[in-house]
CSV table of C-alpha atoms in Angstrom, one decimal:
chain,number,residue,atom,x,y,z
A,130,MET,CA,23.0,-8.5,2.0
A,131,LYS,CA,20.2,-6.1,2.8
A,132,GLY,CA,17.8,-7.0,5.7
A,133,LYS,CA,14.3,-8.1,5.0
A,134,THR,CA,12.0,-6.3,7.4
A,135,VAL,CA,8.8,-4.8,6.0
A,136,LEU,CA,6.0,-2.6,7.3
A,137,VAL,CA,2.8,-3.1,5.3
A,138,THR,CA,0.1,-0.5,6.0
A,139,GLY,CA,-3.5,-1.8,6.0
A,140,ALA,CA,-2.1,-5.3,6.4
A,141,ASN,CA,-4.9,-6.7,8.5
A,142,LYS,CA,-7.0,-7.5,5.5
A,143,GLY,CA,-7.3,-7.5,1.7
A,144,ILE,CA,-4.4,-6.9,-0.6
A,145,GLY,CA,-2.2,-5.7,2.4
A,146,PHE,CA,-2.7,-9.0,4.2
A,147,GLY,CA,-1.9,-10.9,1.0
A,148,ILE,CA,1.3,-8.9,0.5
A,149,ALA,CA,2.3,-9.4,4.2
A,150,LYS,CA,1.6,-13.1,3.9
A,151,HIS,CA,3.6,-13.8,0.8
A,152,LEU,CA,6.5,-11.6,1.8
A,153,GLY,CA,6.5,-13.5,5.1
A,154,LEU,CA,6.5,-16.8,3.3
A,155,ASN,CA,9.5,-15.5,1.4
A,156,GLY,CA,11.5,-15.0,4.6
A,157,TRP,CA,10.6,-11.4,5.4
A,158,GLN,CA,10.0,-10.2,9.0
A,159,VAL,CA,6.6,-8.5,8.9
A,160,ILE,CA,5.3,-5.5,10.8
A,161,ILE,CA,1.5,-5.0,10.5
A,162,GLY,CA,0.3,-1.4,10.1
A,163,ALA,CA,-3.3,-1.1,11.1
A,164,ARG,CA,-5.9,1.2,12.7
A,165,ASP,CA,-7.5,-1.4,15.0
A,166,GLU,CA,-5.7,-3.6,17.5
A,167,GLN,CA,-8.3,-6.4,17.4
A,168,ARG,CA,-8.0,-6.7,13.6
A,169,ALA,CA,-4.3,-6.5,13.8
A,170,THR,CA,-4.1,-9.2,16.4
A,171,LYS,CA,-6.3,-11.5,14.3
A,172,ALA,CA,-4.1,-10.9,11.3
A,173,ILE,CA,-0.9,-11.6,13.3
A,174,ASP,CA,-2.4,-14.9,14.6
A,175,GLN,CA,-3.3,-16.0,11.1
A,176,LEU,CA,0.2,-15.2,9.7
A,177,LYS,CA,2.0,-16.8,12.6
A,178,ALA,CA,-0.1,-20.0,12.1
A,179,GLN,CA,1.6,-20.2,8.7
A,180,GLY,CA,5.0,-20.0,10.1
A,181,ILE,CA,5.5,-16.3,9.3
A,182,GLU,CA,7.7,-14.2,11.6
A,183,VAL,CA,5.6,-11.2,12.7
A,184,LEU,CA,7.5,-8.7,14.7
A,185,GLY,CA,4.4,-6.9,15.9
A,186,TRP,CA,1.9,-4.2,14.8
A,187,VAL,CA,1.9,-0.4,14.7
A,188,ASN,CA,-1.2,1.8,15.1
A,189,ILE,CA,-1.3,3.9,11.9
A,190,GLU,CA,-4.2,6.3,11.2
A,191,LEU,CA,-3.3,8.1,8.0
A,192,LYS,CA,-5.7,11.0,8.5
A,193,ASP,CA,-4.1,11.8,11.8
A,194,GLY,CA,-0.7,13.6,11.5
A,195,GLU,CA,0.2,13.1,15.2
A,196,CYS,CA,-0.6,9.4,15.0
A,197,ILE,CA,1.7,9.1,11.9
A,198,GLN,CA,4.6,10.8,13.8
A,199,ARG,CA,4.1,8.5,16.8
A,200,ALA,CA,4.0,5.5,14.5
A,201,ALA,CA,7.3,6.5,12.8
A,202,SER,CA,8.9,7.1,16.1
A,203,GLU,CA,7.8,3.7,17.4
A,204,VAL,CA,9.0,2.0,14.3
A,205,GLY,CA,12.4,3.6,14.7
A,206,GLN,CA,12.7,2.5,18.3
A,207,ARG,CA,11.2,-1.0,18.0
A,208,PHE,CA,12.2,-2.0,14.4
A,209,PRO,CA,15.4,-0.1,13.6
A,210,HIS,CA,16.3,-2.5,10.8
A,211,LEU,CA,13.2,-1.6,8.6
A,212,THR,CA,14.1,-2.0,4.9
A,213,LEU,CA,10.8,-1.8,3.1
A,214,LEU,CA,7.6,0.3,3.5
A,215,VAL,CA,4.6,-0.9,1.5
A,216,ASN,CA,2.1,1.9,1.3
A,217,ASN,CA,-1.1,-0.1,0.8
A,218,ALA,CA,-3.7,1.4,3.2
A,219,GLY,CA,-6.3,3.8,1.8
A,220,ILE,CA,-9.9,4.6,1.7
A,221,PRO,CA,-12.3,4.4,-1.4
A,222,GLY,CA,-14.1,7.7,-1.1
A,223,ASP,CA,-17.6,7.5,-2.5
A,224,MET,CA,-17.4,5.2,-5.5
A,225,SER,CA,-21.2,5.1,-6.0
A,226,VAL,CA,-21.5,8.6,-7.5
A,227,ASP,CA,-20.2,10.5,-10.5
A,228,SER,CA,-18.1,13.6,-10.3
A,229,ALA,CA,-21.1,16.0,-10.3
A,230,HIS,CA,-22.5,14.3,-7.2
A,231,THR,CA,-19.1,13.9,-5.3
A,232,GLU,CA,-19.1,15.9,-2.2
A,233,VAL,CA,-16.1,18.2,-1.7
A,234,SER,CA,-15.7,16.8,1.9
A,235,VAL,CA,-15.2,13.4,0.4
A,236,ILE,CA,-12.5,14.7,-1.9
A,237,ARG,CA,-10.7,16.3,1.0
A,238,GLU,CA,-10.9,13.2,3.2
A,239,THR,CA,-9.8,10.8,0.5
A,240,LEU,CA,-6.8,13.1,-0.4
A,241,GLU,CA,-6.0,13.5,3.2
A,242,VAL,CA,-5.7,9.7,3.7
A,243,ASN,CA,-4.5,8.4,0.4
A,244,PHE,CA,-2.1,11.1,-0.5
A,245,VAL,CA,-1.2,13.4,2.4
A,246,GLY,CA,-1.1,10.6,5.0
A,247,THR,CA,0.8,8.3,2.8
A,248,PHE,CA,3.4,11.1,2.0
A,249,ALA,CA,3.6,12.0,5.7
A,250,LEU,CA,4.3,8.4,6.7
A,251,THR,CA,6.9,8.0,3.9
A,252,LYS,CA,8.6,11.3,4.8
A,253,ALA,CA,8.7,10.4,8.5
A,254,LEU,CA,10.3,6.9,7.8
A,255,LEU,CA,12.6,8.2,5.0
A,256,PRO,CA,15.7,8.7,7.2
A,257,LEU,CA,15.5,5.2,8.6
A,258,LEU,CA,14.9,3.7,5.1
A,259,GLN,CA,17.8,5.7,3.7
A,260,LYS,CA,20.1,4.5,6.5
A,261,ASN,CA,19.1,0.9,5.8
A,262,GLU,CA,19.3,1.2,2.0
A,263,GLY,CA,15.6,0.5,2.0
A,264,ARG,CA,12.7,0.8,-0.5
A,265,VAL,CA,9.2,2.1,-0.7
A,266,VAL,CA,6.4,0.4,-2.7
A,267,ASN,CA,3.0,2.2,-3.3
A,268,ILE,CA,-0.1,0.1,-4.1
A,269,THR,CA,-2.0,2.3,-6.5
A,270,VAL,CA,-4.0,2.7,-9.7
A,271,PRO,CA,-3.1,4.5,-13.0
A,272,SER,CA,-3.2,8.3,-13.2
A,273,GLU,CA,-4.6,7.9,-16.7
A,274,ILE,CA,-8.4,8.0,-16.5
A,275,SER,CA,-10.1,4.8,-17.5
A,276,PRO,CA,-13.5,5.1,-19.2
A,277,TYR,CA,-14.6,1.9,-17.4
A,278,TRP,CA,-13.9,2.8,-13.8
A,279,HIS,CA,-13.1,6.4,-12.6
A,280,PRO,CA,-14.4,7.3,-9.1
A,281,LEU,CA,-13.2,10.9,-8.8
A,282,ALA,CA,-12.0,11.1,-5.2
A,283,TYR,CA,-10.1,7.8,-5.3
A,284,VAL,CA,-8.5,8.3,-8.7
A,285,ALA,CA,-7.5,11.9,-7.9
A,286,SER,CA,-5.9,10.8,-4.6
A,287,LYS,CA,-3.9,8.0,-6.3
A,288,ALA,CA,-2.8,10.3,-9.1
A,289,ALA,CA,-1.4,12.6,-6.4
A,290,GLN,CA,0.3,9.6,-4.8
A,291,ASN,CA,1.8,8.6,-8.2
A,292,ALA,CA,3.2,12.1,-8.6
A,293,MET,CA,4.8,11.8,-5.2
A,294,MET,CA,6.4,8.6,-6.3
A,295,GLY,CA,7.7,10.1,-9.5
A,296,VAL,CA,9.2,13.2,-7.9
A,297,MET,CA,10.9,11.2,-5.1
A,298,ALA,CA,12.3,8.8,-7.6
A,299,ILE,CA,13.8,11.6,-9.7
A,300,GLU,CA,15.3,13.1,-6.6
A,301,ASN,CA,16.7,9.7,-5.6
A,302,ALA,CA,15.4,10.1,-2.1
A,303,VAL,CA,15.0,6.4,-1.8
A,304,GLU,CA,14.2,3.5,-4.2
A,305,ILE,CA,10.5,3.9,-4.7
A,306,PHE,CA,8.1,2.5,-7.2
A,307,ALA,CA,4.3,1.9,-7.7
A,308,VAL,CA,2.4,-1.2,-8.3
A,309,HIS,CA,-1.1,-1.4,-9.8
A,310,PRO,CA,-2.6,-4.8,-8.9
A,311,GLY,CA,-5.3,-4.5,-11.5
A,312,PRO,CA,-9.0,-5.4,-10.8
A,313,THR,CA,-9.0,-7.1,-7.4
A,314,THR,CA,-11.9,-8.3,-5.2
A,315,THR,CA,-11.6,-6.4,-1.9
A,316,ASP,CA,-13.7,-4.6,0.7
A,317,LEU,CA,-12.7,-1.3,-0.9
A,318,ASN,CA,-14.8,-2.0,-4.0
A,319,GLY,CA,-17.6,-3.9,-2.1
A,320,ASN,CA,-16.0,-7.3,-2.9
A,321,MET,CA,-16.8,-6.8,-6.6
A,322,ALA,CA,-16.0,-10.0,-8.5
A,323,LEU,CA,-16.4,-9.5,-12.2
A,324,PRO,CA,-14.7,-11.3,-15.1
A,325,GLY,CA,-11.0,-10.3,-15.1
A,326,PHE,CA,-10.9,-9.7,-11.4
A,327,HIS,CA,-8.2,-11.4,-9.2
A,328,ASP,CA,-8.3,-12.4,-5.6
A,329,THR,CA,-6.0,-10.9,-2.9
A,330,GLU,CA,-4.1,-14.2,-2.6
A,331,THR,CA,-3.0,-14.0,-6.2
A,332,VAL,CA,-2.2,-10.3,-6.0
A,333,GLY,CA,-0.3,-10.7,-2.8
A,334,ARG,CA,1.9,-13.4,-4.2
A,335,LYS,CA,2.6,-11.4,-7.4
A,336,VAL,CA,3.6,-8.3,-5.5
A,337,ALA,CA,5.9,-10.3,-3.2
A,338,GLU,CA,7.5,-11.9,-6.3
A,339,LEU,CA,8.1,-8.4,-7.8
A,340,ILE,CA,9.6,-7.1,-4.6
A,341,ASP,CA,12.0,-10.1,-4.4
A,342,ASP,CA,13.0,-10.1,-8.1
A,343,GLY,CA,16.4,-8.5,-7.3
A,344,GLN,CA,15.8,-5.7,-9.8
A,345,ASN,CA,15.9,-1.9,-9.2
A,346,HIS,CA,12.5,-0.5,-10.1
A,347,GLN,CA,13.2,3.1,-9.3
A,348,GLY,CA,10.4,5.4,-10.5
A,349,GLU,CA,8.5,2.6,-12.3
A,350,PHE,CA,4.8,2.2,-12.5
A,351,ILE,CA,4.2,-1.6,-12.8
A,352,GLU,CA,0.9,-3.1,-13.7
A,353,LEU,CA,0.4,-6.7,-12.6
A,354,TYR,CA,-2.8,-7.1,-14.5
A,355,PRO,CA,-3.4,-4.2,-16.9
A,356,ILE,CA,-7.0,-3.3,-17.7
A,357,VAL,CA,-7.8,-4.6,-21.2
A,358,LYS,CA,-9.4,-2.0,-23.3
A,359,GLU,CA,-12.5,-3.0,-25.2
A,360,HIS,CA,-12.7,-2.3,-28.9
């Protein structure tokens, strides 16, 4: 039986916290990936209060390549039985403007975190995950452009991340798949709560159920709550 040790990036709040919580309630040992020790500690206390086994936290700043390498080395030393990486952490870019008013610097920064940083972390942890017959799950959005919601920097960064997933799946580097939670109320979108939106508790539970369904989802793009097109 494979082990159940998971590292969730951006697990101190939002969807990441929800995923960490529900995987923990399902018997996973949880490692928190976060940028801030105080926020990580708060999340750990909240999870432990619910009986979840939290192994600790790792400082992960996705725009800092050296930090990513240090984090991967730390995971290898402290948590050698890692069997699941959930790439959840990311930044929104500027969601308040259209493409014509999007700054090039924002495009670069968003790609650096959401795509380059996510790939760098995955690549650094790949030998450990391969050794443990582990998996990678990316929390993302569709590459197909929606007429209803399409902030350029964010969507472009996730499209690149989706391409990474697809290529790695074809190459069988490790079992890897992507999950689109659907419209979710989080800090990333300013806690938007419109009809059809779900909360992080619901999404966290659904992602955990998917991860624990016993199926091989290699290369799949799975939508928990697809965006319904208007007619």
